[in-house]
Amino acid sequence: DQQVKQNSPSLSVQEGRISILNCDYTNSMFDYFLWYKKYPAEGPTFLISISSIKDKNEDGRFTVFLNKSAKHLSLHIVPSQPGDSAVYFCAASEGGGADGLTFGKGTHLIIQP
Amino acid sequence: DAGVIQSPRHEVTEMGQEVTLRCKPISGHDYLFWYRQTMMRGLELLIYFNNNVPIDDSGMPEDRFSAKMPNASFSTLKIQPSEPRDSAVYFCASSLGPQGSNQPQHFGDGTRLSIL
């Protein structure tokens, strides 16, 4: 039973446009959400996170939105750049450090020139 | 600053052999996590430590898997005996505190394990 789902295995976006990556979760105990970016043969790199007490967090070109009632979060990248081409993982955790991260299967983002 | 360091980067061995994966966390981080990535199941938590003490090992697949953290700067994940289905990429990660303190985990580059 997948508790974190990324339903789009891949996404192609033109350079300069907005990239929107989506993630759904089922566990209502999750209260901290993260996005990681991964290049081939490297480990996941932390990108941005959001606590469940917020509905938006912004860092430069990256913004994460959280809709708790829908159990949905999204990552917006604007403008998209060629270096953004990578696999993006959504991850979630329960509060208090009770456990590690539960990951989605990832979305492969391809930025077209 | 040095990140999380894993060794070896690649390991190829025959089934039945013992495999030991190593991890050096970021200095000062008091949480250490081991994950496994496979095509079928994605990234899964195996075990994590807090201040060198194992906290949750419910993700460890079988008794053939064991993990230790003898000190704050070193951890091992051992598989004995290894089987072909253990082939995967194993990641180590560390963090300053639990996720409730809004501290992200930082990952090493992984060990790609192939069991023939």
XYZ file of N, CA and C in Angstrom:
687
model
N 0.841 -1.179 0.000
C 0.000 0.000 0.000
C 0.886 1.243 0.000
N 0.823 2.003 -1.121
C 1.679 3.172 -1.243
C 1.082 4.345 -0.490
N 1.796 4.879 0.474
C 1.276 6.000 1.249
C 1.587 7.345 0.587
N 2.590 7.366 -0.276
C 2.934 8.578 -1.014
C 2.957 8.212 -2.497
N 2.168 8.930 -3.275
C 2.029 8.574 -4.689
C 2.370 9.754 -5.594
N 3.187 9.469 -6.586
C 3.454 10.417 -7.647
C 2.973 9.743 -8.922
N 1.845 10.185 -9.422
C 1.159 9.457 -10.491
C 1.733 9.704 -11.879
N 2.579 10.717 -12.026
C 3.182 10.978 -13.330
C 4.618 10.488 -13.322
N 4.917 9.402 -14.039
C 6.309 8.914 -14.067
C 7.237 9.899 -14.775
N 6.682 10.666 -15.726
C 7.531 11.630 -16.428
C 6.729 12.866 -16.821
N 7.478 13.955 -17.038
C 6.868 15.236 -17.392
C 7.850 15.997 -18.264
N 7.358 16.494 -19.387
C 8.208 17.260 -20.288
C 7.709 18.704 -20.337
N 8.643 19.665 -20.121
C 8.281 21.085 -20.058
C 9.297 21.881 -20.863
N 8.806 22.917 -21.511
C 9.720 23.765 -22.265
C 10.502 24.699 -21.340
N 11.759 24.932 -21.704
C 12.606 25.848 -20.940
C 11.919 27.196 -20.800
N 11.947 27.761 -19.590
C 11.350 29.060 -19.340
C 9.917 28.994 -18.851
N 9.259 27.827 -19.074
C 7.870 27.704 -18.629
C 7.838 27.176 -17.194
N 6.633 27.040 -16.664
C 6.475 26.531 -15.311
C 6.396 25.001 -15.322
N 7.082 24.362 -14.387
C 6.961 22.917 -14.183
C 6.149 22.707 -12.918
N 5.168 21.828 -12.986
C 4.341 21.512 -11.812
C 4.370 20.009 -11.592
N 4.923 19.615 -10.454
C 4.997 18.198 -10.106
C 4.030 17.948 -8.949
N 3.296 16.862 -9.036
C 2.240 16.580 -8.071
C 2.525 15.350 -7.223
N 1.925 15.350 -6.032
C 2.139 14.265 -5.082
C 0.889 14.137 -4.210
N 0.439 12.919 -4.000
C -0.704 12.652 -3.125
C -0.280 11.714 -2.007
N -0.881 11.862 -0.846
C -0.555 10.972 0.259
C -1.831 10.483 0.932
N -1.725 9.383 1.645
C -2.910 8.801 2.275
C -2.839 8.833 3.795
N -1.629 8.931 4.352
C -1.461 8.867 5.802
C -1.695 10.253 6.421
N -2.766 10.395 7.186
C -3.097 11.693 7.773
C -2.160 12.068 8.919
N -1.295 11.121 9.322
C -0.327 11.423 10.381
C 0.915 12.144 9.844
N 1.091 12.164 8.546
C 2.227 12.885 7.974
C 2.079 14.371 8.286
N 3.156 14.985 8.766
C 3.065 16.420 9.029
C 4.288 17.199 8.562
N 5.156 16.534 7.816
C 6.324 17.221 7.270
C 6.582 16.614 5.910
N 6.712 17.477 4.903
C 6.802 17.017 3.521
C 8.030 17.636 2.858
N 8.683 16.854 2.031
C 9.921 17.305 1.401
C 9.922 16.928 -0.071
N 10.678 17.689 -0.843
C 10.972 17.347 -2.228
C 12.476 17.171 -2.373
N 12.853 16.099 -3.061
C 14.244 15.819 -3.364
C 14.404 15.739 -4.878
N 15.591 16.098 -5.319
C 15.953 16.038 -6.735
C 17.076 15.020 -6.862
N 17.026 14.205 -7.908
C 18.059 13.177 -8.044
C 18.556 13.099 -9.480
N 19.879 13.191 -9.611
C 20.544 12.941 -10.891
C 21.026 11.495 -10.903
N 21.222 10.911 -12.104
C 21.715 9.533 -12.193
C 23.034 9.360 -11.452
N 23.185 8.231 -10.791
C 24.412 7.843 -10.086
C 24.750 8.782 -8.920
N 23.777 9.581 -8.468
C 23.976 10.407 -7.296
C 22.855 10.148 -6.291
N 23.073 10.574 -5.049
C 22.012 10.464 -4.068
C 20.992 11.574 -4.214
N 19.803 11.405 -3.615
C 18.808 12.484 -3.632
C 19.354 13.730 -2.931
N 19.056 14.875 -3.520
C 19.474 16.156 -2.949
C 18.245 16.903 -2.447
N 18.282 17.349 -1.202
C 17.161 18.076 -0.629
C 16.918 19.373 -1.397
N 15.639 19.624 -1.681
C 15.266 20.812 -2.457
C 14.488 21.809 -1.602
N 13.389 21.389 -1.056
C 12.508 22.278 -0.307
C 11.576 21.430 0.540
N 11.091 21.999 1.642
C 10.185 21.263 2.520
C 9.061 22.169 2.997
N 8.052 21.542 3.614
C 6.938 22.309 4.172
C 6.362 21.555 5.359
N 6.079 22.296 6.399
C 5.414 21.737 7.562
C 3.904 21.784 7.338
N 3.193 20.881 8.008
C 1.735 20.818 7.810
C 0.999 22.032 8.360
N 1.695 22.880 9.121
C 1.015 24.073 9.639
C 1.008 25.189 8.597
N 1.694 24.963 7.479
C 1.730 25.951 6.406
C 1.034 25.404 5.169
N 0.706 26.301 4.238
C 0.175 25.814 2.968
C 1.058 26.209 1.779
N 2.111 26.945 2.067
C 3.005 27.358 0.981
C 4.378 27.649 1.561
N 5.408 27.253 0.787
C 6.767 27.615 1.141
C 7.530 27.888 -0.140
N 8.277 28.976 -0.130
C 8.931 29.425 -1.359
C 10.426 29.561 -1.128
N 11.211 29.150 -2.124
C 12.657 29.303 -2.069
C 13.163 29.526 -3.489
N 13.348 30.799 -3.811
C 13.826 31.121 -5.157
C 12.826 30.706 -6.222
N 13.273 29.890 -7.168
C 12.392 29.436 -8.250
C 11.442 28.319 -7.820
N 11.618 27.804 -6.616
C 10.860 26.641 -6.165
C 9.814 27.028 -5.118
N 8.591 26.559 -5.339
C 7.514 26.779 -4.382
C 6.789 25.459 -4.155
N 6.547 25.134 -2.902
C 5.765 23.935 -2.589
C 4.443 24.387 -1.987
N 3.366 23.775 -2.476
C 2.016 24.043 -1.985
C 1.475 22.784 -1.321
N 0.808 22.982 -0.173
C 0.225 21.848 0.539
C -1.269 22.075 0.725
N -2.062 21.098 0.312
C -3.510 21.115 0.517
C -3.856 19.932 1.413
N -3.953 20.200 2.710
C -4.142 19.104 3.678
C -5.479 18.408 3.506
N -6.517 19.152 3.192
C -7.843 18.536 3.069
C -7.873 17.548 1.904
N -7.121 17.857 0.854
C -7.062 16.964 -0.305
C -5.906 15.981 -0.201
N -5.084 16.106 0.825
C -3.875 15.287 0.985
C -3.041 15.347 -0.304
N -2.738 16.548 -0.696
C -2.055 16.768 -1.964
C -1.013 17.857 -1.801
N 0.149 17.637 -2.400
C 1.114 18.722 -2.472
C 1.686 18.798 -3.879
N 2.203 19.972 -4.185
C 2.775 20.171 -5.512
C 4.033 21.011 -5.396
N 4.903 20.814 -6.367
C 6.140 21.585 -6.478
C 6.080 22.371 -7.777
N 6.247 23.688 -7.674
C 6.277 24.550 -8.849
C 7.698 25.047 -9.053
N 8.164 24.948 -10.282
C 9.479 25.461 -10.639
C 9.269 26.483 -11.752
N 9.661 27.725 -11.464
C 9.465 28.751 -12.490
C 10.572 29.811 -12.396
N 11.238 30.159 -13.503
C 11.124 29.480 -14.781
C 11.947 28.192 -14.792
N 11.542 27.218 -15.579
C 12.271 25.959 -15.673
C 13.553 26.160 -16.478
N 14.622 25.488 -16.009
C 15.920 25.602 -16.664
C 16.426 24.201 -17.046
N 17.323 24.113 -18.023
C 17.818 22.795 -18.445
C 18.402 21.968 -17.288
N 19.062 22.632 -16.339
C 19.648 21.927 -15.202
C 18.610 21.334 -14.253
N 17.348 21.695 -14.458
C 16.285 21.133 -13.622
C 15.903 19.726 -14.065
N 16.374 19.298 -15.215
C 16.068 17.938 -15.693
C 16.660 16.919 -14.720
N 15.790 16.137 -14.109
C 16.187 15.182 -13.069
C 14.944 14.396 -12.653
N 15.140 13.466 -11.734
C 13.990 12.785 -11.126
C 13.686 13.484 -9.805
N 12.415 13.813 -9.589
C 11.984 14.492 -8.385
C 11.166 13.539 -7.514
N 11.578 13.458 -6.249
C 10.893 12.595 -5.299
C 10.165 13.437 -4.258
N 8.927 13.068 -4.009
C 8.150 13.609 -2.915
C 8.351 12.678 -1.720
N 8.491 13.235 -0.519
C 8.684 12.411 0.670
C 7.890 13.010 1.817
N 7.538 12.162 2.776
C 6.736 12.617 3.912
C 7.188 11.918 5.180
N 6.902 12.582 6.300
C 7.309 12.030 7.583
C 6.274 12.368 8.655
N 6.154 11.490 9.653
C 5.316 11.796 10.806
C 6.133 12.621 11.795
N 5.471 13.396 12.608
C 6.133 14.314 13.519
C 6.918 13.638 14.632
N 7.769 14.395 15.261
C 8.506 13.924 16.420
C 9.664 13.010 16.098
N 10.013 12.876 14.843
C 11.133 12.010 14.502
C 10.836 10.553 14.755
N 9.571 10.175 14.667
C 9.183 8.799 14.978
C 9.698 7.806 13.949
N 9.969 8.283 12.763
C 10.447 7.362 11.734
C 11.175 8.134 10.651
N 11.600 7.400 9.617
C 12.274 8.057 8.504
C 11.274 8.581 7.505
N 11.729 8.737 6.286
C 10.903 9.298 5.225
C 10.212 8.191 4.435
N 8.975 8.483 4.008
C 8.269 7.633 3.062
C 8.274 8.355 1.730
N 8.799 7.684 0.700
C 9.003 8.318 -0.591
C 7.956 7.885 -1.614
N 7.662 8.795 -2.557
C 6.955 8.427 -3.762
C 7.929 7.780 -4.732
N 7.403 7.297 -5.871
C 8.243 6.592 -6.843
C 9.017 7.547 -7.747
N 8.715 8.819 -7.703
C 9.456 9.811 -8.461
C 8.807 10.204 -9.775
N 9.113 11.418 -10.228
C 8.694 11.926 -11.536
C 9.935 12.410 -12.264
N 10.124 11.893 -13.476
C 11.266 12.309 -14.289
C 10.891 13.562 -15.062
N 11.499 14.681 -14.686
C 11.238 15.961 -15.340
C 12.265 16.192 -16.440
N 11.757 16.480 -17.620
C 12.642 16.749 -18.769
C 12.355 18.160 -19.246
N 13.379 19.000 -19.250
C 13.222 20.382 -19.711
C 13.713 20.450 -21.157
N 12.807 20.780 -22.038
C 13.118 20.865 -23.465
C 13.635 22.261 -23.814
N 14.710 22.358 -24.613
C 15.244 23.676 -24.986
C 14.309 24.418 -25.930
N 32.108 21.642 2.845
C 31.816 20.651 3.884
C 31.607 19.280 3.252
N 32.170 18.265 3.886
C 31.985 16.918 3.371
C 30.557 16.488 3.620
N 29.972 15.823 2.625
C 28.625 15.304 2.781
C 28.678 13.916 3.384
N 27.588 13.172 3.233
C 27.543 11.786 3.667
C 28.406 10.954 2.709
N 29.290 10.157 3.268
C 30.221 9.382 2.433
C 29.906 7.896 2.562
N 29.673 7.266 1.413
C 29.393 5.835 1.395
C 30.479 5.090 0.638
N 30.755 3.877 1.097
C 31.698 3.028 0.365
C 31.279 1.568 0.495
N 31.562 0.759 -0.514
C 32.056 1.160 -1.822
C 30.954 1.795 -2.674
N 31.276 2.359 -3.797
C 30.259 2.905 -4.696
C 29.573 1.784 -5.471
N 30.353 0.754 -5.784
C 29.805 -0.402 -6.494
C 30.339 -1.669 -5.843
N 29.468 -2.689 -5.790
C 29.882 -3.971 -5.236
C 29.216 -5.065 -6.055
N 30.036 -5.963 -6.572
C 29.516 -7.120 -7.300
C 30.056 -8.356 -6.608
N 29.173 -9.252 -6.229
C 29.623 -10.444 -5.517
C 28.684 -11.597 -5.824
N 29.117 -12.783 -5.481
C 28.307 -13.973 -5.745
C 27.370 -14.251 -4.576
N 26.240 -14.833 -4.900
C 25.274 -15.126 -3.850
C 25.909 -16.033 -2.792
N 25.481 -15.801 -1.553
C 26.027 -16.558 -0.443
C 27.153 -15.850 0.273
N 27.746 -14.853 -0.410
C 28.847 -14.117 0.205
C 28.316 -13.057 1.161
N 29.172 -12.677 2.114
C 28.828 -11.583 3.023
C 29.161 -10.257 2.362
N 28.255 -9.289 2.536
C 28.440 -7.954 1.964
C 28.377 -6.947 3.101
N 29.322 -6.008 3.110
C 29.316 -4.947 4.115
C 29.361 -3.588 3.433
N 28.348 -2.787 3.696
C 28.273 -1.421 3.165
C 28.594 -0.459 4.297
N 29.292 0.626 3.948
C 29.777 1.547 4.971
C 29.269 2.954 4.754
N 29.133 3.687 5.854
C 28.603 5.054 5.774
C 29.248 5.925 6.838
N 29.672 7.115 6.406
C 30.151 8.135 7.336
C 29.166 9.308 7.245
N 28.441 9.594 8.322
C 27.463 10.689 8.260
C 28.143 12.053 8.318
N 27.384 13.093 8.100
C 27.889 14.458 8.240
C 28.198 14.701 9.723
N 29.350 15.288 9.977
C 29.778 15.537 11.341
C 28.742 16.380 12.087
N 28.382 15.925 13.288
C 27.418 16.672 14.092
C 25.985 16.206 13.934
N 25.718 15.422 12.894
C 24.367 14.901 12.699
C 24.144 13.734 13.660
N 22.991 13.746 14.323
C 22.759 12.701 15.319
C 21.743 11.648 14.870
N 21.233 11.786 13.648
C 20.363 10.759 13.090
C 21.022 10.180 11.843
N 20.944 8.860 11.721
C 21.474 8.191 10.535
C 20.445 7.194 10.048
N 20.239 7.184 8.719
C 19.197 6.365 8.091
C 19.822 5.510 6.983
N 19.334 4.287 6.833
C 19.672 3.438 5.693
C 18.408 3.201 4.869
N 18.532 3.441 3.553
C 17.438 3.216 2.614
C 17.905 2.268 1.511
N 16.932 1.648 0.864
C 17.216 0.801 -0.288
C 16.311 1.243 -1.440
N 16.890 1.321 -2.645
C 16.100 1.699 -3.822
C 16.083 0.560 -4.824
N 14.888 0.109 -5.176
C 14.711 -0.893 -6.224
C 13.688 -0.387 -7.233
N 13.696 -0.980 -8.409
C 12.742 -0.567 -9.440
C 11.319 -0.821 -8.982
N 11.106 -1.963 -8.344
C 9.750 -2.360 -7.970
C 9.200 -1.528 -6.813
N 10.010 -1.272 -5.799
C 9.495 -0.697 -4.557
C 9.967 0.732 -4.310
N 10.830 1.240 -5.189
C 11.310 2.617 -4.993
C 12.252 2.710 -3.803
N 12.254 3.869 -3.150
C 13.113 4.121 -1.989
C 12.384 3.711 -0.713
N 13.011 2.808 0.052
C 12.376 2.326 1.279
C 13.337 2.471 2.441
N 12.790 2.879 3.588
C 13.587 2.963 4.805
C 13.849 1.557 5.353
N 15.104 1.284 5.679
C 15.451 -0.003 6.280
C 15.552 0.105 7.793
N 16.338 1.083 8.261
C 16.597 1.233 9.684
C 17.092 2.643 9.926
N 16.885 3.167 11.153
C 17.535 4.419 11.472
C 18.014 4.435 12.924
N 19.039 5.249 13.154
C 19.701 5.380 14.437
C 19.563 6.817 14.949
N 19.501 6.940 16.261
C 19.592 8.250 16.906
C 20.683 8.140 17.960
N 21.686 9.020 17.867
C 22.810 8.960 18.810
C 23.372 7.543 18.934
N 23.553 6.905 17.768
C 24.174 5.592 17.630
C 23.284 4.433 18.081
N 22.083 4.706 18.523
C 21.183 3.649 18.993
C 20.130 3.364 17.918
N 19.944 2.076 17.566
C 18.895 1.783 16.571
C 17.513 2.078 17.144
N 16.717 2.841 16.387
C 15.409 3.253 16.865
C 14.294 2.434 16.219
N 14.400 2.220 14.921
C 13.352 1.498 14.205
C 14.000 0.653 13.114
N 13.919 -0.653 13.251
C 14.483 -1.550 12.237
C 13.382 -2.352 11.550
N 12.156 -1.861 11.620
C 11.027 -2.615 11.060
C 11.096 -2.750 9.544
N 11.912 -1.919 8.902
C 12.060 -2.004 7.456
C 13.122 -2.990 6.994
N 13.875 -3.542 7.912
C 14.893 -4.525 7.551
C 14.179 -5.776 7.045
N 14.477 -6.208 5.811
C 13.670 -7.245 5.179
C 13.754 -8.622 5.845
N 14.940 -9.004 6.285
C 15.098 -10.350 6.839
C 16.226 -10.347 7.846
N 16.341 -11.466 8.566
C 17.432 -11.591 9.534
C 18.799 -11.588 8.869
N 18.823 -11.770 7.579
C 20.123 -11.741 6.875
C 20.713 -10.332 6.880
N 19.879 -9.347 7.152
C 20.315 -7.957 7.179
C 20.571 -7.524 8.617
N 21.698 -6.824 8.825
C 21.978 -6.257 10.138
C 22.696 -4.926 9.958
N 22.504 -4.029 10.892
C 23.156 -2.718 10.830
C 23.690 -2.372 12.205
N 24.845 -1.682 12.184
C 25.462 -1.247 13.433
C 25.934 0.187 13.289
N 26.040 0.839 14.434
C 26.627 2.180 14.460
C 27.508 2.253 15.694
N 28.769 1.819 15.571
C 29.650 1.741 16.745
C 30.045 3.094 17.315
N 29.993 4.136 16.465
C 30.278 5.487 16.955
C 29.558 6.503 16.076
N 29.687 7.755 16.438
C 28.902 8.803 15.767
C 29.336 9.059 14.331
N 30.469 8.514 13.926
C 30.962 8.839 12.595
C 31.029 7.627 11.667
N 30.376 6.520 12.046
C 30.508 5.335 11.214
C 29.334 4.376 11.428
N 28.820 3.866 10.309
C 27.765 2.853 10.378
C 27.996 1.823 9.284
N 27.570 0.589 9.548
C 27.663 -0.468 8.545
C 26.304 -1.130 8.374
N 26.068 -1.583 7.156
C 24.909 -2.418 6.836
C 25.467 -3.709 6.258
N 25.124 -4.827 6.892
C 25.696 -6.102 6.493
C 24.598 -7.041 6.006
N 24.906 -7.783 4.947
C 23.984 -8.803 4.428
C 24.755 -10.120 4.413
N 24.234 -11.104 5.126
C 24.899 -12.395 5.221
C 23.893 -13.508 5.460
N 23.730 -14.458 4.542
C 24.329 -14.501 3.220
C 23.550 -13.669 2.214
N 24.220 -13.174 1.200
C 23.546 -12.340 0.198
C 22.811 -13.210 -0.828
N 21.744 -12.648 -1.406
C 20.949 -13.325 -2.425
C 20.754 -12.368 -3.605
N 20.483 -12.908 -4.792
C 20.303 -12.029 -5.970
C 19.229 -10.964 -5.769
N 18.171 -11.279 -5.011
C 17.106 -10.292 -4.823
C 17.522 -9.125 -3.922
N 18.705 -9.195 -3.340
C 19.229 -8.075 -2.556
C 19.861 -7.012 -3.457
N 19.973 -7.305 -4.744
C 20.556 -6.342 -5.675
C 19.711 -5.070 -5.700
N 20.362 -3.940 -5.452
C 19.659 -2.658 -5.331
C 20.710 -1.575 -5.132
N 20.235 -0.320 -5.028
C 21.113 0.773 -4.604
C 20.775 1.068 -3.148
N 21.783 1.070 -2.302
C 21.598 1.315 -0.878
C 22.120 2.721 -0.551
N 21.254 3.511 0.059
C 21.611 4.883 0.421
C 21.683 5.035 1.930
N 22.620 5.854 2.347
C 22.730 6.280 3.728
C 22.399 7.768 3.777
N 21.726 8.205 4.824
C 21.397 9.623 4.981
C 21.594 10.011 6.440
N 21.827 11.299 6.674
C 21.936 11.762 8.054
C 21.224 13.099 8.203
N 20.834 13.415 9.436
C 20.176 14.691 9.700
C 20.512 15.160 11.106
N 20.279 16.467 11.297
C 20.587 17.074 12.592
C 19.576 16.704 13.652
N 18.347 16.392 13.232
C 17.332 16.103 14.223
C 16.139 15.450 13.582
N 15.144 15.122 14.352
C 13.962 14.476 13.788
C 13.222 15.418 12.858
N 12.400 14.843 11.995
C 11.710 15.652 10.996
C 10.815 16.701 11.642
N 10.349 16.453 12.834
C 9.514 17.440 13.508
C 10.251 18.726 13.795
N 11.574 18.664 13.772
C 12.358 19.874 13.989
C 12.714 20.526 12.662
N 12.051 20.041 11.594
C 12.262 20.622 10.267
C 13.707 20.553 9.807
N 14.330 19.446 10.046
C 15.694 19.235 9.576
C 15.680 18.179 8.481
N 16.042 18.541 7.260
C 16.003 17.559 6.178
C 17.117 16.534 6.298
N 16.905 15.404 5.682
C 17.945 14.384 5.603
C 18.838 14.657 4.394
N 20.129 14.401 4.587
C 21.104 14.570 3.513
C 21.641 13.200 3.141
N 21.637 12.909 1.848
C 21.954 11.573 1.361
C 23.367 11.464 0.806
N 23.944 10.262 0.956
C 25.156 9.935 0.226
C 24.827 9.538 -1.202
N 25.865 9.221 -1.972
C 25.658 8.872 -3.381
C 25.303 7.404 -3.600
N 25.230 6.633 -2.524
C 24.735 5.277 -2.627
C 25.790 4.242 -2.968
N 25.448 2.989 -2.671
C 26.249 1.828 -3.088
C 25.367 0.986 -3.998
N 25.838 0.770 -5.228
C 25.094 -0.079 -6.156
C 25.559 -1.515 -5.957
N 24.687 -2.354 -5.447
C 25.016 -3.738 -5.103
C 24.420 -4.695 -6.115
N 25.260 -5.557 -6.659
C 24.799 -6.591 -7.593
C 25.208 -7.942 -7.038
N 24.232 -8.816 -6.832
C 24.496 -10.165 -6.340
C 24.230 -11.140 -7.497
N 25.270 -11.850 -7.879
C 25.155 -12.738 -9.042
C 24.716 -14.147 -8.652
